[in-house]
Coordinates of C-alpha atoms in Angstrom, one line a residue:
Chain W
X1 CA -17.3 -17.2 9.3
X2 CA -13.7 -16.4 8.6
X3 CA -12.5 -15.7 5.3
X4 CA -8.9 -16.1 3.9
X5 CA -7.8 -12.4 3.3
X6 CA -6.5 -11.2 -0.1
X7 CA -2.4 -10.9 0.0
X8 CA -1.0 -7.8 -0.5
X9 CA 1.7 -7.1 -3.9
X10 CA 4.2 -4.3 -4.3
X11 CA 2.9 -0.5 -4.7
X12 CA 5.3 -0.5 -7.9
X13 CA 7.0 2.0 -9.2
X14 CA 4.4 3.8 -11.3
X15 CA 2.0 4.6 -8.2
X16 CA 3.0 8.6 -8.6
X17 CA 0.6 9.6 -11.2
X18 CA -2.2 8.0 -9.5
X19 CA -1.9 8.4 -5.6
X20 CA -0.3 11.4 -4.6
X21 CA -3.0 14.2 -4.7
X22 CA -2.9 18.7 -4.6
X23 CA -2.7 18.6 -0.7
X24 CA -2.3 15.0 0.4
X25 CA 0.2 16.0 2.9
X26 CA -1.2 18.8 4.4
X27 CA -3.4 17.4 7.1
X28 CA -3.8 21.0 8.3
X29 CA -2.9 24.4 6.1
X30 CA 0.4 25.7 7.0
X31 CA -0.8 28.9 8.8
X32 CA -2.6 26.9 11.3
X33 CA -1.4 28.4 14.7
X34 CA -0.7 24.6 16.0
X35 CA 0.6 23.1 12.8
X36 CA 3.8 21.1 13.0
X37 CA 5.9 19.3 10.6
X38 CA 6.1 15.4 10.3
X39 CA 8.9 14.3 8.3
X40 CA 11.9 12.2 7.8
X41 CA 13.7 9.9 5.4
X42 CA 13.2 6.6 4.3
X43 CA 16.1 4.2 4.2
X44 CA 17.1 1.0 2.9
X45 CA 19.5 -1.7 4.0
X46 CA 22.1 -0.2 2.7
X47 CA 22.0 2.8 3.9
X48 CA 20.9 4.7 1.1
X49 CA 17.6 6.9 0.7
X50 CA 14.5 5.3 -0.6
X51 CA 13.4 7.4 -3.7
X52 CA 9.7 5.6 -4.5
X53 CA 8.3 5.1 -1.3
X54 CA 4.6 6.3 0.0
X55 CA 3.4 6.7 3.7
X56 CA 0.0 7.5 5.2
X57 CA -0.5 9.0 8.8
X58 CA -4.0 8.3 10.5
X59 CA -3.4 10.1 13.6
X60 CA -6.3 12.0 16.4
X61 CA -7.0 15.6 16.3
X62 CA -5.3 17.7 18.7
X63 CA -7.8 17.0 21.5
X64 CA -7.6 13.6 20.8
X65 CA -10.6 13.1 19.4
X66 CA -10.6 10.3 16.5
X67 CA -11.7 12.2 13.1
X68 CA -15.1 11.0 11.1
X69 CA -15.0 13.7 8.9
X70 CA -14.6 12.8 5.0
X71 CA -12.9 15.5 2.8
X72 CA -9.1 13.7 3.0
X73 CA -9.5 14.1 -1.0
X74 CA -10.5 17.3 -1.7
X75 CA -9.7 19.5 1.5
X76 CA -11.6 22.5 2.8
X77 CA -8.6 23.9 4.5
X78 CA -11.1 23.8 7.7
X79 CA -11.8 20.3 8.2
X80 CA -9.8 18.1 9.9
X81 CA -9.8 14.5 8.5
X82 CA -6.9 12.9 10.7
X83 CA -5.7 11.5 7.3
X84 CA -2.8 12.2 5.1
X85 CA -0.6 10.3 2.5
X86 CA 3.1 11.9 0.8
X87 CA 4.9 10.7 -1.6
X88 CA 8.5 11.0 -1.0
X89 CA 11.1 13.0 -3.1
X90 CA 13.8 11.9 -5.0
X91 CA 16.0 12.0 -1.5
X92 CA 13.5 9.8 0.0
X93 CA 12.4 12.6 2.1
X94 CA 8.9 13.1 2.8
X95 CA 7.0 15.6 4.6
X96 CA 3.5 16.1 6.4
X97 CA 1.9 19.6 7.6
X98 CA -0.3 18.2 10.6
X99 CA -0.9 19.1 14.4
X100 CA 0.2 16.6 17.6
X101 CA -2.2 13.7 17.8
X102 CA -3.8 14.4 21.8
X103 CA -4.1 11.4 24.1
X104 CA -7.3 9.5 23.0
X105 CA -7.8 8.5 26.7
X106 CA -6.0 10.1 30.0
X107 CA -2.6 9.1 30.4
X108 CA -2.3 7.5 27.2
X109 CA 0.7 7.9 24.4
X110 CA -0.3 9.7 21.5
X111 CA 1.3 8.4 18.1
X112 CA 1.0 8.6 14.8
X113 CA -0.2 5.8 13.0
X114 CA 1.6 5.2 9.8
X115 CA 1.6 2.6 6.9
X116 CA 4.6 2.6 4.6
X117 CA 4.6 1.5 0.9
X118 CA 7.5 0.9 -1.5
X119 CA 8.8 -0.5 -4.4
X120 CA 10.5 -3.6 -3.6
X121 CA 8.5 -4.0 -0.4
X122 CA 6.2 -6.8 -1.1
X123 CA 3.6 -6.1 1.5
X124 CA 2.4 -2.7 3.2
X125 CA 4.2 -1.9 6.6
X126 CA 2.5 -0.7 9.7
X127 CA 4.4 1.5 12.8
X128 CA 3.8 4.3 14.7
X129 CA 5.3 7.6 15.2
X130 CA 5.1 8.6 19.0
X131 CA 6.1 12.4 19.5
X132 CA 8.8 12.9 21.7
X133 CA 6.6 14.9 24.4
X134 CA 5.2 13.0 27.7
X135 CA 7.5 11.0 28.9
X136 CA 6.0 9.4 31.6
X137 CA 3.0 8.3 29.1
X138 CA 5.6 7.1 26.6
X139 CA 6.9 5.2 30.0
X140 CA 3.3 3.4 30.4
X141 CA 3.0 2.6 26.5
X142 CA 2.3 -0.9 26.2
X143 CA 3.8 -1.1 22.5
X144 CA 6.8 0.8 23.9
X145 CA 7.4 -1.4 27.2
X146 CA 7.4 -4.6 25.4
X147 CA 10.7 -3.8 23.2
X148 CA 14.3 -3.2 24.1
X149 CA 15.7 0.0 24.7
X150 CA 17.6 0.0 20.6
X151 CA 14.1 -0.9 19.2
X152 CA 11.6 1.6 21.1
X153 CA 13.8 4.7 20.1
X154 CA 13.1 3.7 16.2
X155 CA 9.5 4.5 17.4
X156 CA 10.5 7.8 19.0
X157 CA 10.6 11.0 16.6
X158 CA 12.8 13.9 17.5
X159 CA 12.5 17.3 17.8
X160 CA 13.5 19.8 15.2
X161 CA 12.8 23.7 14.3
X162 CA 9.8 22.9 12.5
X163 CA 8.3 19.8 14.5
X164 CA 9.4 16.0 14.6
X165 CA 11.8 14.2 12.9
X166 CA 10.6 10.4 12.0
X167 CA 13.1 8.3 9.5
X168 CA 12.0 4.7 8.5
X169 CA 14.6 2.1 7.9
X170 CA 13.1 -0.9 6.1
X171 CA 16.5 -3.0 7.4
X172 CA 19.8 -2.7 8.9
X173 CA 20.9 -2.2 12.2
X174 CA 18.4 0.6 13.1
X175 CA 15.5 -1.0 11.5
X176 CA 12.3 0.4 12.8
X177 CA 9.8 -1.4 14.4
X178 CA 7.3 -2.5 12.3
X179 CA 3.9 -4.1 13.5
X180 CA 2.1 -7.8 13.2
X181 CA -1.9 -6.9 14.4
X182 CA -3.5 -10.0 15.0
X183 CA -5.1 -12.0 12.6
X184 CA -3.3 -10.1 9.9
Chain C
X1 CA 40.9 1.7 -2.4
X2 CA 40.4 2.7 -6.4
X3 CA 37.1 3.8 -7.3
X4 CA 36.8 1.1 -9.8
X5 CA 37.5 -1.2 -6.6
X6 CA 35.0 0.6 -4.5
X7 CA 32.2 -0.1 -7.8
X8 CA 32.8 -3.5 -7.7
X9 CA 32.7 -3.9 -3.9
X10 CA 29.7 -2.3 -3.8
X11 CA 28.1 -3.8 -6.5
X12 CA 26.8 -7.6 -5.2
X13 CA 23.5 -8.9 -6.1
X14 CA 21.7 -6.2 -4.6
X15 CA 22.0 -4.1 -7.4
X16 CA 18.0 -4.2 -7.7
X17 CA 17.9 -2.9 -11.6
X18 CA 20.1 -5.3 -13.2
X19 CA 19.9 -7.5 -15.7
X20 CA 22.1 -10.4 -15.1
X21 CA 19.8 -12.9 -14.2
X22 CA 18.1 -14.7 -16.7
X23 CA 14.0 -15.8 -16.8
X24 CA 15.9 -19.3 -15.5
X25 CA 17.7 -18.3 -12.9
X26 CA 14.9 -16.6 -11.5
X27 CA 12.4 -19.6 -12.2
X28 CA 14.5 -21.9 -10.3
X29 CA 15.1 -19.4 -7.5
X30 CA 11.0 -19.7 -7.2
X31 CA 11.0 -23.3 -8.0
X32 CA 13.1 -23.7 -4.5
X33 CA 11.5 -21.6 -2.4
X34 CA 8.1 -23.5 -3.6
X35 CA 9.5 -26.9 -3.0
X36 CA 10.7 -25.6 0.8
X37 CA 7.2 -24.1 1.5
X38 CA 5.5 -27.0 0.1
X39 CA 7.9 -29.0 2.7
X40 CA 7.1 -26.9 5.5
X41 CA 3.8 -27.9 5.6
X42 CA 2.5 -24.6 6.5
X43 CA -0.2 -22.0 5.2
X44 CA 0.3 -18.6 4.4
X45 CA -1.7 -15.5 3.2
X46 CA 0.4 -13.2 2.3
X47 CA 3.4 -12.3 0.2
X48 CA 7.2 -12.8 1.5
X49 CA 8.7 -10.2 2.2
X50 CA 11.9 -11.5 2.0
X51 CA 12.2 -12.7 -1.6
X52 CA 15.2 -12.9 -3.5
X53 CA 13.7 -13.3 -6.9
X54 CA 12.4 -10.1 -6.8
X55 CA 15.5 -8.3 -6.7
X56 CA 14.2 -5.0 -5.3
X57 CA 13.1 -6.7 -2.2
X58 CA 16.6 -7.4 -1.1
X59 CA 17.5 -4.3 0.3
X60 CA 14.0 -3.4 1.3
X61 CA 12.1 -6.1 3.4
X62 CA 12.8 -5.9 7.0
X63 CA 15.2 -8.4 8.5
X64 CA 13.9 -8.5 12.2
X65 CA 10.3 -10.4 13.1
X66 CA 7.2 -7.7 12.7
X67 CA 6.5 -7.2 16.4
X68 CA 3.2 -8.5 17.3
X69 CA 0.7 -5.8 18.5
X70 CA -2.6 -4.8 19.4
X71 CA -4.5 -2.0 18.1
X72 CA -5.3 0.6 20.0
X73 CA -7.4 3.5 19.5
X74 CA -6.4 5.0 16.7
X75 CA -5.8 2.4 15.0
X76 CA -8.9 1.0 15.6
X77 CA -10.4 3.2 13.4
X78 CA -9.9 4.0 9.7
X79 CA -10.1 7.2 7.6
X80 CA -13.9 8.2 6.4
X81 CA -14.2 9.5 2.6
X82 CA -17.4 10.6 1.0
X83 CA -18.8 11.8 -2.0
X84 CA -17.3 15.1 -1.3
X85 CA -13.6 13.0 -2.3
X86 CA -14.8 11.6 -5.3
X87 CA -17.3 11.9 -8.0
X88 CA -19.2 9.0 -9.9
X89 CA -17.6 9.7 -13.3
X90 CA -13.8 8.8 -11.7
X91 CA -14.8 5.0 -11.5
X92 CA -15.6 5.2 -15.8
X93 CA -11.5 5.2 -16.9
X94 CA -12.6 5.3 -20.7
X95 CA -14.9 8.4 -20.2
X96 CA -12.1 11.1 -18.8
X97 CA -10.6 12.0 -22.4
X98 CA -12.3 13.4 -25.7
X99 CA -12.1 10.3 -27.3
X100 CA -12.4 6.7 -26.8
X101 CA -9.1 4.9 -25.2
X102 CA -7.7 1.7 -27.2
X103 CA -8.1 -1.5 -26.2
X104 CA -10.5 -3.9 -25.0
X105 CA -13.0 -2.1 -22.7
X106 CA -13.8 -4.6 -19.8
X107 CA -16.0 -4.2 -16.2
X108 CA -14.5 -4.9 -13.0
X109 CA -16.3 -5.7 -10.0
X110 CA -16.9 -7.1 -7.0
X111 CA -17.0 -6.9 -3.2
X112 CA -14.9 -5.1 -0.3
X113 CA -15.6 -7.7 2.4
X114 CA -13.3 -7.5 5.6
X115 CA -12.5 -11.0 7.3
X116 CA -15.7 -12.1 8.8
X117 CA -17.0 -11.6 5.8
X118 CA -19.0 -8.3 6.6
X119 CA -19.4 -5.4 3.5
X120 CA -17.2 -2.8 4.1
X121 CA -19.7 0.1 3.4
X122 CA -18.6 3.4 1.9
X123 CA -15.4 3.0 1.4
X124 CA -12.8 4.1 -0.9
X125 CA -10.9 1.9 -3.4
X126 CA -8.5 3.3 -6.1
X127 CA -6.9 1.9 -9.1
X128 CA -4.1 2.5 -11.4
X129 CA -2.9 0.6 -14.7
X130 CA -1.2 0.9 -17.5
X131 CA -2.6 0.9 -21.3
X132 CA -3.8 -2.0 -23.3
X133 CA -0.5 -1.6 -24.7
X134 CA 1.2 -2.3 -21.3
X135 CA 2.5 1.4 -20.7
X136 CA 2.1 3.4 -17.9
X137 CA 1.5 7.6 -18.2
X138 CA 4.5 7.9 -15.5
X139 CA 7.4 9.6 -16.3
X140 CA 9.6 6.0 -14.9
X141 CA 8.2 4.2 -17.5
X142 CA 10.1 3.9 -20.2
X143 CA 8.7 0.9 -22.4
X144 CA 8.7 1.9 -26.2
X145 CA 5.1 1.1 -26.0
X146 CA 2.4 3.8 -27.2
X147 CA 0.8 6.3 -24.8
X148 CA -3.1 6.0 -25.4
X149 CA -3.9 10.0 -25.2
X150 CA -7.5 9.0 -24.3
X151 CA -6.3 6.8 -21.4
X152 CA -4.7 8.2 -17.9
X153 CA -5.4 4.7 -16.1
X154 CA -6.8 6.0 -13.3
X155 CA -10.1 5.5 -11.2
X156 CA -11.7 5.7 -7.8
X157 CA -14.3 4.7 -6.1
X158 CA -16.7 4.4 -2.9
X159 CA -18.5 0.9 -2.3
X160 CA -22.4 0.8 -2.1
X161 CA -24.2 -0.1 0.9
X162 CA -23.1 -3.7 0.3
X163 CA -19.8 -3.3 -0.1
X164 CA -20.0 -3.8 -4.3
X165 CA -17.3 -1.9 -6.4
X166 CA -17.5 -1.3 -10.3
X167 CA -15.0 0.1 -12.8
X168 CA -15.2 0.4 -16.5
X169 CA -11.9 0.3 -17.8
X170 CA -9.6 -1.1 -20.8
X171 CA -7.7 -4.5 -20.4
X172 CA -4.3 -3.8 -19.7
X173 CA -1.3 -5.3 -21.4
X174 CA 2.1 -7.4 -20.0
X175 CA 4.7 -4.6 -19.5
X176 CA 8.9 -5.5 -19.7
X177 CA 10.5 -4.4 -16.4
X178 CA 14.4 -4.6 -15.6
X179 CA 14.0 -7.4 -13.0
X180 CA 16.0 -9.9 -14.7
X181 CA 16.8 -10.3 -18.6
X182 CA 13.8 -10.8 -20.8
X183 CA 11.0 -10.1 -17.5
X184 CA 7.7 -9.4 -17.8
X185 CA 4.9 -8.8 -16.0
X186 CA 1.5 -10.8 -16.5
X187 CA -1.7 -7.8 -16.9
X188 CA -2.8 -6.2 -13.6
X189 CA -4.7 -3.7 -12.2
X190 CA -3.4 -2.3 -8.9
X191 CA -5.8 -2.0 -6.0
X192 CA -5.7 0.4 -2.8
X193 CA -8.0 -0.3 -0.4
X194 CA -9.6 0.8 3.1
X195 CA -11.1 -1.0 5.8
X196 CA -13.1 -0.2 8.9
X197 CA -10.0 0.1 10.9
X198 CA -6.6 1.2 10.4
X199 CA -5.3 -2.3 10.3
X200 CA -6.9 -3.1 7.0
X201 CA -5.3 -0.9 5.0
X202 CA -3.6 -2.9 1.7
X203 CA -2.6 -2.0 -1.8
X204 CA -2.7 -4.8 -3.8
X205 CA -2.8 -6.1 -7.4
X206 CA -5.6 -8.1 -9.4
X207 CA -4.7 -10.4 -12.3
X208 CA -6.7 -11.8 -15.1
X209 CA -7.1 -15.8 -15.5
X210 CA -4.6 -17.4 -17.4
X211 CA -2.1 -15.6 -17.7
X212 CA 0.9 -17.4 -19.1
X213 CA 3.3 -15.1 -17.3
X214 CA 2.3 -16.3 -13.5
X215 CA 5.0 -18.8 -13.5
X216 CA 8.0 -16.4 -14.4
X217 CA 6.5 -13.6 -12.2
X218 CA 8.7 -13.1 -8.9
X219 CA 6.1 -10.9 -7.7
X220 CA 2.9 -12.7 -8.1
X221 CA 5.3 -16.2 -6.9
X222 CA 6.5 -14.2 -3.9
X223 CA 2.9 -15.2 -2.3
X224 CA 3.9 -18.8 -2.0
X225 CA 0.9 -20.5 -1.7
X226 CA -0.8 -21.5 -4.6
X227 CA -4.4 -20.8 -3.2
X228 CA -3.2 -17.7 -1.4
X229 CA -1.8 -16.1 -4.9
X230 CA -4.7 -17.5 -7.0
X231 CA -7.3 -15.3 -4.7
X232 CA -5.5 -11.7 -6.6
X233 CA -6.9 -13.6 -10.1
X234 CA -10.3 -12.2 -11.1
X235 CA -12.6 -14.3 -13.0
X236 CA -14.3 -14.3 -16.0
X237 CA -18.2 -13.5 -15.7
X238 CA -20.3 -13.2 -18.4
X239 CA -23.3 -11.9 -15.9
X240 CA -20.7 -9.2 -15.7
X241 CA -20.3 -9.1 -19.2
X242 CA -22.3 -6.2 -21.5
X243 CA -24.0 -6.8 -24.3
X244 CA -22.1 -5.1 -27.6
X245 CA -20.3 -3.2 -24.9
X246 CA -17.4 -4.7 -23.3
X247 CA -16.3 -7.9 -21.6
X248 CA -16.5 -8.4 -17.4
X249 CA -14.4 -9.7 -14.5
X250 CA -16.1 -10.4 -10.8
X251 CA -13.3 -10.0 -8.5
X252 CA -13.6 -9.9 -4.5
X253 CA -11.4 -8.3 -2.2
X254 CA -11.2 -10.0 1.4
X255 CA -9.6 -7.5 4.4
X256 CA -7.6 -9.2 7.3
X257 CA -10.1 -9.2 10.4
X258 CA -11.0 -6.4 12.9
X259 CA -10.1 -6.2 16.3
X260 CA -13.4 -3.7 17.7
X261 CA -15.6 -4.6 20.2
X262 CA -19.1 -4.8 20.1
X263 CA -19.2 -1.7 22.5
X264 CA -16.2 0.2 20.0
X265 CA -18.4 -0.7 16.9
X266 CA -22.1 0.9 18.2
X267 CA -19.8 3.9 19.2
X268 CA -19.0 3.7 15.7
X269 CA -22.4 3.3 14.4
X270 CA -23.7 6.2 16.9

């Protein structure tokens, strides 16, 4: 049996008082000897920051190891959940405290899995944010290997003092890449 | 290049919060684009992202194709969230002040089913509305509308074993918004929701029947297809319905598909 899936609408404008939570972004507390910082701006066609935007990561632990652990909502400051969501500011910057996702299987790309909401964007958008770190894995990736050299680097973060640098451009030139999964 | 110059250069259509366009304007823009869709012969699920009578999407819906992808590990999975995130008394959105909110207190509920029509099982869902008077406790929202102290508009929720949801909540009103002259949104209640896998993941919005404002709306018309865009309306159930206590809507909520195999899932399960 397949069923005809509900369509998506618009996150709005007034998700702030009900989404965003004490902690959402912090994945792992900030004193955590491996944490890192996720973080970037979102961008529109024009150019110009995104002020009411929300993304979520979903990522592996640092031994690549895929999370069951509830407690995304209320954190322990021990557990880790591989889940976070943030709200960005009014620069359209947002930020996550986290650790690098390890490779789930030998050889394999880690990412960051990330879904992007808006205002003005009608539907939720899936990409992936692949740290900057094994190059021959991000070589192999099969996501990776199937786009043109302009497209991949929008899946690419960069290095910075604190940890990776990931802008999302919802259009333009530099548009990220954003994903179709089947059956979607 | 004068400043005043520079204004009007950069000032096209795309300036998202203005007013110019009327209610007609916008009706015919969504009278078109039904009348090519309707053409096209073809069937789709979901909202366009690319919609011009909902002037906030011009600058913000990607212009390239989504690139077609398969899940992979990660993303083959989805978050897990327990009673440990949220507490039975967060799905009750009338019990959270001292006194009783305004309005007309109604029950919500249904099922979390993903695309083969399997329960998705302890999972969270969160919602977030405005008042019975159609105004929102966000600082943005500036509708001369009354705040309801005894109503935040916020709830949560884990489904049972079979997927159900319930919330008890107040019916919400139309709000204005600065789409075009004279807009207005029909009543909703916005949805969040989780699957079994990553790929699930959707925040939507559920309407209530009848609304006379689904015809004007450029959001709720931006899913094209009539029976796609009817699924977000809830219906009336009067099994639903309490005696003396408040009115109630059955509303289900269908995921895309998942992508696991049977070997992924008993890992799952394990």
């Amino acid at each position: 049996m397949t069923l005809p899936p509900t369509p998506g609408q618009t996150i709005g404008p007034f998700y702030g008082y009900a989404l965003p939570y004490p902690g959402d972004s912090e994945l792992v507390p900030v004193s955590d000897p491996d944490a890192i910082r996720l973080h970037g701006t979102v961008y529109d066609g024009a150019g110009n920051p995104v002020p009411d935007a929300l993304l979520e990561i979903w990522q592996a632990d640092r031994d690549g190891t895929v999370a069951r652990a509830e407690g995304s909502l209320e954190r322990d400051g021990w557990t880790f959940t591989g889940w976070g969501r943030a709200a960005v500011d009014g620069n359209g910057h947002y930020s996550f405290t986290t650790v690098l996702p390890g490779a789930t299987e030998p050889g394999a790309a880690p990412f960051f899995a990330m879904t992007v909401f808006a205002r003005g964007l009608l539907n939720r958008l899936f990409t992936r944010a692949y740290p900057p770190l094994d190059e021959a894995a991000l070589a192999q990736d099969a996501l990776l290997q199937s786009l043109p050299e302009d497209r991949r680097r929008t899946l690419v973060a960069t290095a910075d003092e604190q940890g990776y640098r990931f802008d999302v451009r919802l259009q333009g030139d530099d548009e990220t890449v954003f994903l179709q999964f089947p059956g979607a | 290049m004068t400043e005043t110059d520079e204004l009007a250069q950069n000032a096209p259509a795309a300036d998202s919060d203005s007013a110019l366009s009327t209610q007609a304007d916008i009706s015919g823009e969504i009278a078109g684009t039904s009348a090519d869709y309707e053409r096209a012969g073809r069937d789709e699920t979901q909202p366009r992202l690319d919609y011009a009578p909902y002037r906030s999407s011009l600058l913000r819906h990607p212009t390239k194709d989504l690139h077609h992808a398969d899940p992979e590990t990660i993303e083959l999975f989805a978050p897990v969230f327990g009673h440990r995130d949220v507490g039975a008394p967060e799905s009750d959105l009338t019990i959270h002040h001292t006194g009783e909110p305004v309005g007309e207190r109604i029950v919500v509920t249904g099922r979390v089913l993903d695309g083969d029509g399997r329960p998705v099982r302890h999972q969270l869902v969160e919602i977030w509305q405005a008042n019975a008077a159609g105004r929102y406790i966000h600082k943005r929202d500036q509708h001369p509308a009354p705040i309801d102290p005894n109503f935040t508009g916020v709830g949560r929720t884990l489904t049972d074993g079979d997927g159900h949801y319930t919330f008890s909540t107040i019916k919400p009103g139309p709000y204005p918004w600065k789409n075009h002259y004279n807009a207005w949104r029909p009543a909703h209640i916005h949805f969040s929701l989780f699957g079994t896998e990553f790929t699930q993941r959707m925040i939507t919005q559920m309407y209530f029947p009848g609304d006379p404002l689904f015809a004007l709306d450029p959001i709720y018309q931006a899913i094209v297809d009539p029976k796609a865009r009817e699924r977000l309306v809830a219906t009336y159930d009067h099994d639903v319905t309490q005696h003396e206590w408040a009115t109630g809507y059955h509303w289900d909520i269908v995921l895309t598909g998942t992508h696991r195999t049977p070997m992924e899932e008993e890992e799952v399960q394990a």
